[in-house]
mmCIF file of C-alpha atoms in Angstrom:
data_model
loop_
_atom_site.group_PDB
_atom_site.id
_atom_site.type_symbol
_atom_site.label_atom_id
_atom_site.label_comp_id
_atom_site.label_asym_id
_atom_site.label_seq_id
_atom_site.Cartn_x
_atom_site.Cartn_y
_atom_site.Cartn_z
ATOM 1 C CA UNK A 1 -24.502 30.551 -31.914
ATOM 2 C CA UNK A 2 -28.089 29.335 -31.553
ATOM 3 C CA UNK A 3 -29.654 28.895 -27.953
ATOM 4 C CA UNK A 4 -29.076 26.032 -25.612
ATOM 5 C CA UNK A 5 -32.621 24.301 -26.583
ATOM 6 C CA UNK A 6 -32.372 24.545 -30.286
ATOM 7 C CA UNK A 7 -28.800 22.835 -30.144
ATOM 8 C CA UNK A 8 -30.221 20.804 -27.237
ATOM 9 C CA UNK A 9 -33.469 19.943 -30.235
ATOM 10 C CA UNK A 10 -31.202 19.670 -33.049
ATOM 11 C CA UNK A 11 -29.089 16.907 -31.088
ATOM 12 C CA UNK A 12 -32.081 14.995 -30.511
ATOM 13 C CA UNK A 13 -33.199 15.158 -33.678
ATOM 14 C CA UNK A 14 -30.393 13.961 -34.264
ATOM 15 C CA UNK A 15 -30.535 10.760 -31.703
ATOM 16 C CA UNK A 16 -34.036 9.964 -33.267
ATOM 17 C CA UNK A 17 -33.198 9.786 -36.872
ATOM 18 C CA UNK A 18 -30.091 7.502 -36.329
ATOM 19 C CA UNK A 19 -28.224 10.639 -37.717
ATOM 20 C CA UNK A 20 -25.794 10.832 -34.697
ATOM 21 C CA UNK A 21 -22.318 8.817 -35.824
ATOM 22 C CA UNK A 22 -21.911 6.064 -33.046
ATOM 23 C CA UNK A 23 -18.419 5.138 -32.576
ATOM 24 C CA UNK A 24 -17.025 1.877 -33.976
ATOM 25 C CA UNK A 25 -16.097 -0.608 -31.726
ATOM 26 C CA UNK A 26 -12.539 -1.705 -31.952
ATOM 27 C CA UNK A 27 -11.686 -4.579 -33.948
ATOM 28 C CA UNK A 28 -10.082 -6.216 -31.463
ATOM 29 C CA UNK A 29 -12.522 -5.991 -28.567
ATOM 30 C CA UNK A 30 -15.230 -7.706 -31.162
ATOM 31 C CA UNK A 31 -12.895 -10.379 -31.318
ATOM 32 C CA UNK A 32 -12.579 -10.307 -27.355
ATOM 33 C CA UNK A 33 -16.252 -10.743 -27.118
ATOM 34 C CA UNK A 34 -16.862 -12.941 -29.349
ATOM 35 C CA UNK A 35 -13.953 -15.424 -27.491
ATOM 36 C CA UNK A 36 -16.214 -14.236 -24.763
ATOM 37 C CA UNK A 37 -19.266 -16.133 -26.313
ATOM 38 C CA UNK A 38 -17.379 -19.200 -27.479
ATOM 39 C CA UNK A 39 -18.065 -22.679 -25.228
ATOM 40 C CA UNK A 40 -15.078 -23.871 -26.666
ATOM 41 C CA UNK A 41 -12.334 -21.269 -25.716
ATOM 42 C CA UNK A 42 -8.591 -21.950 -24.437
ATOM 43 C CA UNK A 43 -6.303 -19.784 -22.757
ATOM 44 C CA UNK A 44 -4.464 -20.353 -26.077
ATOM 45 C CA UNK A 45 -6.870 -18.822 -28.456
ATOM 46 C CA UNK A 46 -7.466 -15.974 -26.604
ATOM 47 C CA UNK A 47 -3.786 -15.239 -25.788
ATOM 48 C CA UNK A 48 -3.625 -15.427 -29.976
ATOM 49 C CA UNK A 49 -6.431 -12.989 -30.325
ATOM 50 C CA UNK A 50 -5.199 -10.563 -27.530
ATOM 51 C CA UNK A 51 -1.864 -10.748 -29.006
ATOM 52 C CA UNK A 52 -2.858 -9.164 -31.809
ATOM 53 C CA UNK A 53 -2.517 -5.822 -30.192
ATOM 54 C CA UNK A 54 1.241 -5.573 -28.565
ATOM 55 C CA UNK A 55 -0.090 -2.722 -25.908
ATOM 56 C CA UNK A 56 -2.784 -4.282 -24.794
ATOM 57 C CA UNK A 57 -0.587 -7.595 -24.296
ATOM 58 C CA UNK A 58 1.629 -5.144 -22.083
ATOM 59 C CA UNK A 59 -0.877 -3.966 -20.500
ATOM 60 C CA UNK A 60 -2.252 -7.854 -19.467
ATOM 61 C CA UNK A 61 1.460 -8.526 -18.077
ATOM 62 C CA UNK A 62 1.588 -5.526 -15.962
ATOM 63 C CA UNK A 63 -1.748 -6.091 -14.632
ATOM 64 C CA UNK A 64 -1.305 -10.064 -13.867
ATOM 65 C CA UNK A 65 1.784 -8.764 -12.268
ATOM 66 C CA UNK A 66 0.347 -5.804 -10.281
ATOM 67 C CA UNK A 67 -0.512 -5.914 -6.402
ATOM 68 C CA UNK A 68 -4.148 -5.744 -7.635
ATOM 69 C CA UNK A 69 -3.571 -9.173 -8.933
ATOM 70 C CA UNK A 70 -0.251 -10.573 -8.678
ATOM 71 C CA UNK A 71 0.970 -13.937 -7.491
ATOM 72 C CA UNK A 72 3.801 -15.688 -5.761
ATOM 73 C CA UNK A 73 5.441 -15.609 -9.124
ATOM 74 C CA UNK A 74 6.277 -13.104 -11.705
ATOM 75 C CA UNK A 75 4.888 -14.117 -15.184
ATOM 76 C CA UNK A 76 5.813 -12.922 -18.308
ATOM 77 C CA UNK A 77 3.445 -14.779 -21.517
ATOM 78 C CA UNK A 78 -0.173 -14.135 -22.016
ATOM 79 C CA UNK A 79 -1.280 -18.127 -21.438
ATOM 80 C CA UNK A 80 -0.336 -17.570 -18.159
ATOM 81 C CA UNK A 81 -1.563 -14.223 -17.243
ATOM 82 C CA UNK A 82 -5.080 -15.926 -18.653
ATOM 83 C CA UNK A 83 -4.287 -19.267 -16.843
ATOM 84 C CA UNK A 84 -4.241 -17.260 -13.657
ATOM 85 C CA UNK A 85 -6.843 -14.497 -14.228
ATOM 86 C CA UNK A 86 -9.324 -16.612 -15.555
ATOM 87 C CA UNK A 87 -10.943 -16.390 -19.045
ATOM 88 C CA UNK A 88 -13.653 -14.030 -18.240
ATOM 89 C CA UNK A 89 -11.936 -11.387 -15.922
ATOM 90 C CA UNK A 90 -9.425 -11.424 -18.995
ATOM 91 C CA UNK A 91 -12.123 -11.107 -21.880
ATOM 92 C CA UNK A 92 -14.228 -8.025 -19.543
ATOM 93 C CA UNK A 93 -11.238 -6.554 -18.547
ATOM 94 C CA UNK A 94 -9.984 -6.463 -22.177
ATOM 95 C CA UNK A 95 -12.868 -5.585 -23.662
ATOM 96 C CA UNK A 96 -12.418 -2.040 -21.249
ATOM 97 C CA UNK A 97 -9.050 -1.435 -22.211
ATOM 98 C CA UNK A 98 -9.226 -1.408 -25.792
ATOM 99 C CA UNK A 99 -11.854 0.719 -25.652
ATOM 100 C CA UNK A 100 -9.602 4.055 -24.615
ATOM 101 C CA UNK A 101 -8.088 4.332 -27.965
ATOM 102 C CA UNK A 102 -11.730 5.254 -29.153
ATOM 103 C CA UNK A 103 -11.522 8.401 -26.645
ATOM 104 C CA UNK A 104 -9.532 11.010 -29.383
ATOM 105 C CA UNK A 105 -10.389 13.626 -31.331
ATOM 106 C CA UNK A 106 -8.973 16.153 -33.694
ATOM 107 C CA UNK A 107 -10.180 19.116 -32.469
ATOM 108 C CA UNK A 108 -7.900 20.052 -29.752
ATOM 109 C CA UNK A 109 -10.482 21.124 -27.064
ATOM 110 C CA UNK A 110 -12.320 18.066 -27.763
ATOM 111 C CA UNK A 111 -9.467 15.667 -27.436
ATOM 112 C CA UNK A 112 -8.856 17.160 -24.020
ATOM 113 C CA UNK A 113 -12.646 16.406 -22.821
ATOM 114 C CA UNK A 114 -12.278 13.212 -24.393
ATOM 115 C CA UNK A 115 -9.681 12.548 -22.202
ATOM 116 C CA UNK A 116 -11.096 13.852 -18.857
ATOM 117 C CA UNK A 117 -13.941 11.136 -19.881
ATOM 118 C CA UNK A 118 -11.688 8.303 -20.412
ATOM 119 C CA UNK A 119 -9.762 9.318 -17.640
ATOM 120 C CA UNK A 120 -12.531 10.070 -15.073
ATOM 121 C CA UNK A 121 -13.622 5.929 -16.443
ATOM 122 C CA UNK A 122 -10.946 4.864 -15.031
ATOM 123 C CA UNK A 123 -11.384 6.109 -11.927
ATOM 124 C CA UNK A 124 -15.038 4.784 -11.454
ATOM 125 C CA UNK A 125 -13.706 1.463 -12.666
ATOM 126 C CA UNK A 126 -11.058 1.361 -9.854
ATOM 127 C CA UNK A 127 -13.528 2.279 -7.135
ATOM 128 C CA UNK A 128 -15.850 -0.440 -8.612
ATOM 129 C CA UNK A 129 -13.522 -3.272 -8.636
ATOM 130 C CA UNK A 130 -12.965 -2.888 -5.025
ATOM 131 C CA UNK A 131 -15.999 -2.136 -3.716
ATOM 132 C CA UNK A 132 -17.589 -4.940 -5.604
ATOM 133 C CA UNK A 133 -15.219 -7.397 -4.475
ATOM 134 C CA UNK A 134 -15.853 -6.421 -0.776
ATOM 135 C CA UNK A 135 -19.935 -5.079 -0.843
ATOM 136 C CA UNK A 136 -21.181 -7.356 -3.226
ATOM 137 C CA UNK A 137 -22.040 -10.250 -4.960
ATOM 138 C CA UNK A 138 -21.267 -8.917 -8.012
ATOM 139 C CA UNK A 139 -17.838 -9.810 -10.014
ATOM 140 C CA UNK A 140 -14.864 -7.339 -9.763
ATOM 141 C CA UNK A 141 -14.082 -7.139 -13.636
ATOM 142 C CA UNK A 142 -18.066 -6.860 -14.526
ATOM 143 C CA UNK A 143 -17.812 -3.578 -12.111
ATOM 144 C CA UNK A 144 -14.805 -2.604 -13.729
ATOM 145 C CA UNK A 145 -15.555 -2.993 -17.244
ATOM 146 C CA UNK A 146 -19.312 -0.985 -16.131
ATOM 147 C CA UNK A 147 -17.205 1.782 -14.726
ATOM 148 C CA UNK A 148 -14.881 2.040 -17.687
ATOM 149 C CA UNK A 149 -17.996 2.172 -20.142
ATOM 150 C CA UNK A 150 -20.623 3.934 -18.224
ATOM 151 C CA UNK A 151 -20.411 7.075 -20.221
ATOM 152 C CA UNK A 152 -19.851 5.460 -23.254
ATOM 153 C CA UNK A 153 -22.534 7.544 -24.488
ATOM 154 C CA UNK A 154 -20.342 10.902 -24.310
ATOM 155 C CA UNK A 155 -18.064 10.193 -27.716
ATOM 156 C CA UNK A 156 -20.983 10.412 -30.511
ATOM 157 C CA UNK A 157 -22.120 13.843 -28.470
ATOM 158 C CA UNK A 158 -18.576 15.070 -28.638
ATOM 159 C CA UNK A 159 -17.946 13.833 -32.523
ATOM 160 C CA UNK A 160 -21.329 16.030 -32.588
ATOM 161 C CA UNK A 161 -19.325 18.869 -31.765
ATOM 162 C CA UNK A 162 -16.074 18.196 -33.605
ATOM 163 C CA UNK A 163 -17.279 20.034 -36.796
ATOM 164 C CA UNK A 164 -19.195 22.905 -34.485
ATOM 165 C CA UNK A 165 -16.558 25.069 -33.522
ATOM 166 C CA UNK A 166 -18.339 27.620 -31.295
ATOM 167 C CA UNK A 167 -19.904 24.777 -29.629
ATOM 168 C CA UNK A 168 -16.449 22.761 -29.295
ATOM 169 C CA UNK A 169 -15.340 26.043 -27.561
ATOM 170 C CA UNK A 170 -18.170 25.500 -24.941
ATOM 171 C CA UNK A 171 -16.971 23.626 -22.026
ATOM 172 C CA UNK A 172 -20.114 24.657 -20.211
ATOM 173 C CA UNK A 173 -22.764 24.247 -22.526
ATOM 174 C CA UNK A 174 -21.351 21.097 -23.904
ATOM 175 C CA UNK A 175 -21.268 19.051 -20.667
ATOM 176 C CA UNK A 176 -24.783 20.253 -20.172
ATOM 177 C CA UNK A 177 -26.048 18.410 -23.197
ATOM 178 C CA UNK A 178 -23.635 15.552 -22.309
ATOM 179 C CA UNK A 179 -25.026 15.352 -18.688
ATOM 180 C CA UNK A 180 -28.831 15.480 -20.047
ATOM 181 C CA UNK A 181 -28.302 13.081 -23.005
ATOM 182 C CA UNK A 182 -25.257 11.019 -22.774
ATOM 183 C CA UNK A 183 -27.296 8.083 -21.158
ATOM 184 C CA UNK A 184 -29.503 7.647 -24.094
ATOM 185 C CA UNK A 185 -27.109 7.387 -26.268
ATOM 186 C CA UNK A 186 -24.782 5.457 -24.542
ATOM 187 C CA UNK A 187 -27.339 2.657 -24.023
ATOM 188 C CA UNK A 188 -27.999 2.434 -27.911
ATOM 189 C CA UNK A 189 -23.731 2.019 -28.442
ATOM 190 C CA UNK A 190 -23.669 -0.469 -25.901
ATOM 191 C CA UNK A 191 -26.759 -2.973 -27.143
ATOM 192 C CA UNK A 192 -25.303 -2.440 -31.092
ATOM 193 C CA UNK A 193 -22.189 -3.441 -29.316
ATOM 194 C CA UNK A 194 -24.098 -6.711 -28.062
ATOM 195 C CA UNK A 195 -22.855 -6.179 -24.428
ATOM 196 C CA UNK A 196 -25.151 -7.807 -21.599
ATOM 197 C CA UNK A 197 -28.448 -5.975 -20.754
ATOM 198 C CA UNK A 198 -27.023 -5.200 -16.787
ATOM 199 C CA UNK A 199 -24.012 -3.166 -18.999
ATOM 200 C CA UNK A 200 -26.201 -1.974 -21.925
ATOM 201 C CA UNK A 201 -29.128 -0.243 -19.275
ATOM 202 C CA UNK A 202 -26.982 1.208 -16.766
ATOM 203 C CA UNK A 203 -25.759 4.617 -18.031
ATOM 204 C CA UNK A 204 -29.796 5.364 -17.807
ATOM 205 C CA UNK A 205 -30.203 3.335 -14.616
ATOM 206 C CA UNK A 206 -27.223 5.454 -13.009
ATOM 207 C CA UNK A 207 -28.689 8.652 -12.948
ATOM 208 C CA UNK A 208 -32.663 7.556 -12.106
ATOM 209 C CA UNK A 209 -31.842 8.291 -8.900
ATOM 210 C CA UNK A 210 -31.347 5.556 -5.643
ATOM 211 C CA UNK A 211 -34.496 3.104 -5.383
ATOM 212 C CA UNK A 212 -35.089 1.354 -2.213
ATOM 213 C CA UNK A 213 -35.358 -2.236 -2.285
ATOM 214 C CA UNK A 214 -34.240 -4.952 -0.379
ATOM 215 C CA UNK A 215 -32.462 -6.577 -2.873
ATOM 216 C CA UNK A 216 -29.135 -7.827 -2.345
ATOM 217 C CA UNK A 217 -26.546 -4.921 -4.316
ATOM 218 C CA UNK A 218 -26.627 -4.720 -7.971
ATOM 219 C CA UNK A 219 -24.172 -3.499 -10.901
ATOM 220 C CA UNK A 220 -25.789 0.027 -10.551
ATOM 221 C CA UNK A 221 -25.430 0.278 -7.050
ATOM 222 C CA UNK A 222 -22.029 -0.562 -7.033
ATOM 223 C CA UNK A 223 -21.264 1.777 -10.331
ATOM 224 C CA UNK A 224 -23.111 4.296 -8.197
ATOM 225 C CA UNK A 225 -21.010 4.115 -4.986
ATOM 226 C CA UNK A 226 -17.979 4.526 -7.256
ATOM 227 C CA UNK A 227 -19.187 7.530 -8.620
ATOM 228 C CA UNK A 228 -19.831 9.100 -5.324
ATOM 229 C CA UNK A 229 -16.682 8.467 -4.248
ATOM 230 C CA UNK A 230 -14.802 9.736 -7.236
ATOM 231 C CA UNK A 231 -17.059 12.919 -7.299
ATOM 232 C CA UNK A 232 -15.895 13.376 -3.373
ATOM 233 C CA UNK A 233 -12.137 12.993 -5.366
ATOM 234 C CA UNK A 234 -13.136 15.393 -7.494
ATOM 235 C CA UNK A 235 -12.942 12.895 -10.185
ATOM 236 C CA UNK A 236 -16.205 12.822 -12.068
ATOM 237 C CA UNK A 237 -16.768 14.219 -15.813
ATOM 238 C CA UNK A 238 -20.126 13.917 -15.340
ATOM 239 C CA UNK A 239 -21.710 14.504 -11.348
ATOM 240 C CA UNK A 240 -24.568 12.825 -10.139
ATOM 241 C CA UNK A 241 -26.896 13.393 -7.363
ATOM 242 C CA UNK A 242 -25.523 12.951 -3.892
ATOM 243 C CA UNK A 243 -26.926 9.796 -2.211
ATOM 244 C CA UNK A 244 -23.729 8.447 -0.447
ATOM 245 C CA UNK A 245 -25.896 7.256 3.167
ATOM 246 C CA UNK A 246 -28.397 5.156 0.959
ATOM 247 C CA UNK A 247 -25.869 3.280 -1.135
ATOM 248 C CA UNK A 248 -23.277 3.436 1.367
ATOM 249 C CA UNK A 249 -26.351 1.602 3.673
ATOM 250 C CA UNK A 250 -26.901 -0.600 0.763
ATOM 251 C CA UNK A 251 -23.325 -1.733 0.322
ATOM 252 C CA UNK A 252 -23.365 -2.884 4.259
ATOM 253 C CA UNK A 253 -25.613 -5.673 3.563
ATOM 254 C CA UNK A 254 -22.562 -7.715 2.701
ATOM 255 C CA UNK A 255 -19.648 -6.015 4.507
ATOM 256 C CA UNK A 256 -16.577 -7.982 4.646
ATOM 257 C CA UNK A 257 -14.551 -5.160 4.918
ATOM 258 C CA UNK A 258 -15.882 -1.743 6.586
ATOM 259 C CA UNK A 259 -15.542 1.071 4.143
ATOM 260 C CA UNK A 260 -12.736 2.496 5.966
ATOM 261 C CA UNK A 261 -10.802 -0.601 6.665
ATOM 262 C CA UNK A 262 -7.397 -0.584 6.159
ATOM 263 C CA UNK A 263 -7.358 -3.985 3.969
ATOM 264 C CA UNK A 264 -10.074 -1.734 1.623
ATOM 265 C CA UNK A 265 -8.435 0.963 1.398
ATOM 266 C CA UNK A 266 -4.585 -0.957 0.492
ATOM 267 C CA UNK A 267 -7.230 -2.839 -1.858
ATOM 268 C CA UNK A 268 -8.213 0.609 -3.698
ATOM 269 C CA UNK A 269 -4.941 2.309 -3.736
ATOM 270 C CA UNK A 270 -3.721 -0.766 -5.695
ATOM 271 C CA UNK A 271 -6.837 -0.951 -8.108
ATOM 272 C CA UNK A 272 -6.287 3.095 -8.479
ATOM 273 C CA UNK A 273 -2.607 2.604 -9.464
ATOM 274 C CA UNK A 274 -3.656 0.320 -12.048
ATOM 275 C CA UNK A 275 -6.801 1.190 -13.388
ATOM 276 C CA UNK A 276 -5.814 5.239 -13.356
ATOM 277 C CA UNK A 277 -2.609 4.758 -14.637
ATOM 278 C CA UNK A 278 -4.304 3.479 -18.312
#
């Protein structure tokens, strides 16, 4: 097999010429966003649209009825689980979930990294809910859907590899070129996918290192936090550089609930059991 830089050139060669295959997004999540978009949705016409897809209705029950979000009543019809959620924590949070059927492969040792990615998502996306909701200004399911399609940017690298088959056998010299490119490429998916700019420029923003500012938390710090602690979990796909005292000092500008609270940490055992149990 050739050396790391000349599959590390041909790759973004690859990138440049619009060669690399970026995956599709799925029918229904256009349709999500684009009830997203519209001033004159209903709890109605989204229901319709989400109902298109039977497991991800299931999936909209169980969460309306989880601890993470449950009420004083069970409920058991979409219009309600939207009626209570609200239309855009159902419509980012959807948008997420259909995404994981998009993480497969037919190359055995590919599906299985696929997986750890998809899997390792989740996890940053229940860390992110919670810690946005206590640290931050910023709204739980916009963390959430950031942590579920940070690394985004990992499937055209690994569809790179499908037909490759000494490279598919290369755990280690795979997630090398995912850690070094996988931003890059995950931006370009997420602006053809017409998400907003905070979603479309964080996979770069996440690993340019912490900035100081005084600005109140943002999407990346909080998608940063998340990854720390999921990399402390053991957790990550992909690691990043260890600056858990600045964003944890960060996150303590608004601190409703210390870190190690007990009301937190209920909070992010319940987002876990959800989100990681996708």
């Amino acid at each position: 097999m050739n050396n790391y830089l000349d599959i590390a050139q041909n790759l973004l060669k690859a990138i440049e010429n619009n060669e690399l295959k970026l995956p599709t997004q799925p029918e229904v999540a256009v349709r999500i966003r684009d009830c997203a978009e519209d001033p004159n949705i209903t709890p109605l016409k989204l229901a319709h649209v989400i109902n298109h897809d039977p497991a991800l209705t299931a999936k909209f029950i169980q969460i309306a009825n989880s601890p993470l979000t449950r009420g004083a009543v069970a409920i058991d019809s979409l219009p309600q689980v939207i009626n209570r959620l609200g239309l855009h924590f159902v419509c980012n949070i959807a948008t997420g979930l259909a995404m994981e059927q998009i993480f497969q492969a037919t190359n055995e040792n590919i599906d299985k990294l696929m997986y750890e990615a998809w899997s390792s998502s989740t996890y940053v996306a229940a860390h992110a809910h919670v810690m946005a909701k206590n640290f931050s200004n910023v709204p739980s399911d916009t963390a959430s859907l950031a942590g579920l399609m940070h690394q985004i940017g990992v499937l055209p690298i690994l569809a790179y590899a499908q037909d490759k088959t000494e490279l598919a056998n290369n755990k280690t010299l795979l997630l090398k070129l995912i850690k070094e490119h996988h931003s890059k490429v995950g931006e370009a998916i997420l602006k053809s996918w017409r998400f907003p700019e905070e979603i479309c420029t964080l996979p770069q923003q996440l690993y340019k290192g912490y900035t100081d500012s005084y600005d109140a938390p943002n999407l990346t710090h909080i998608v940063q936090a998340a990854l720390l602690k999921t990399q402390e979990l053991k957790k990550n796909f992909i690691e990043i550089d260890n600056q858990s005292p600045q964003i944890h000092e960060r996150l303590k500008l608004k601190d409703d609930a210390p870190l190690h609270d007990d009301i937190f940490k209920q909070q992010l055992q319940d987002s876990m059991k959800f989100y990681c149990q996708l």
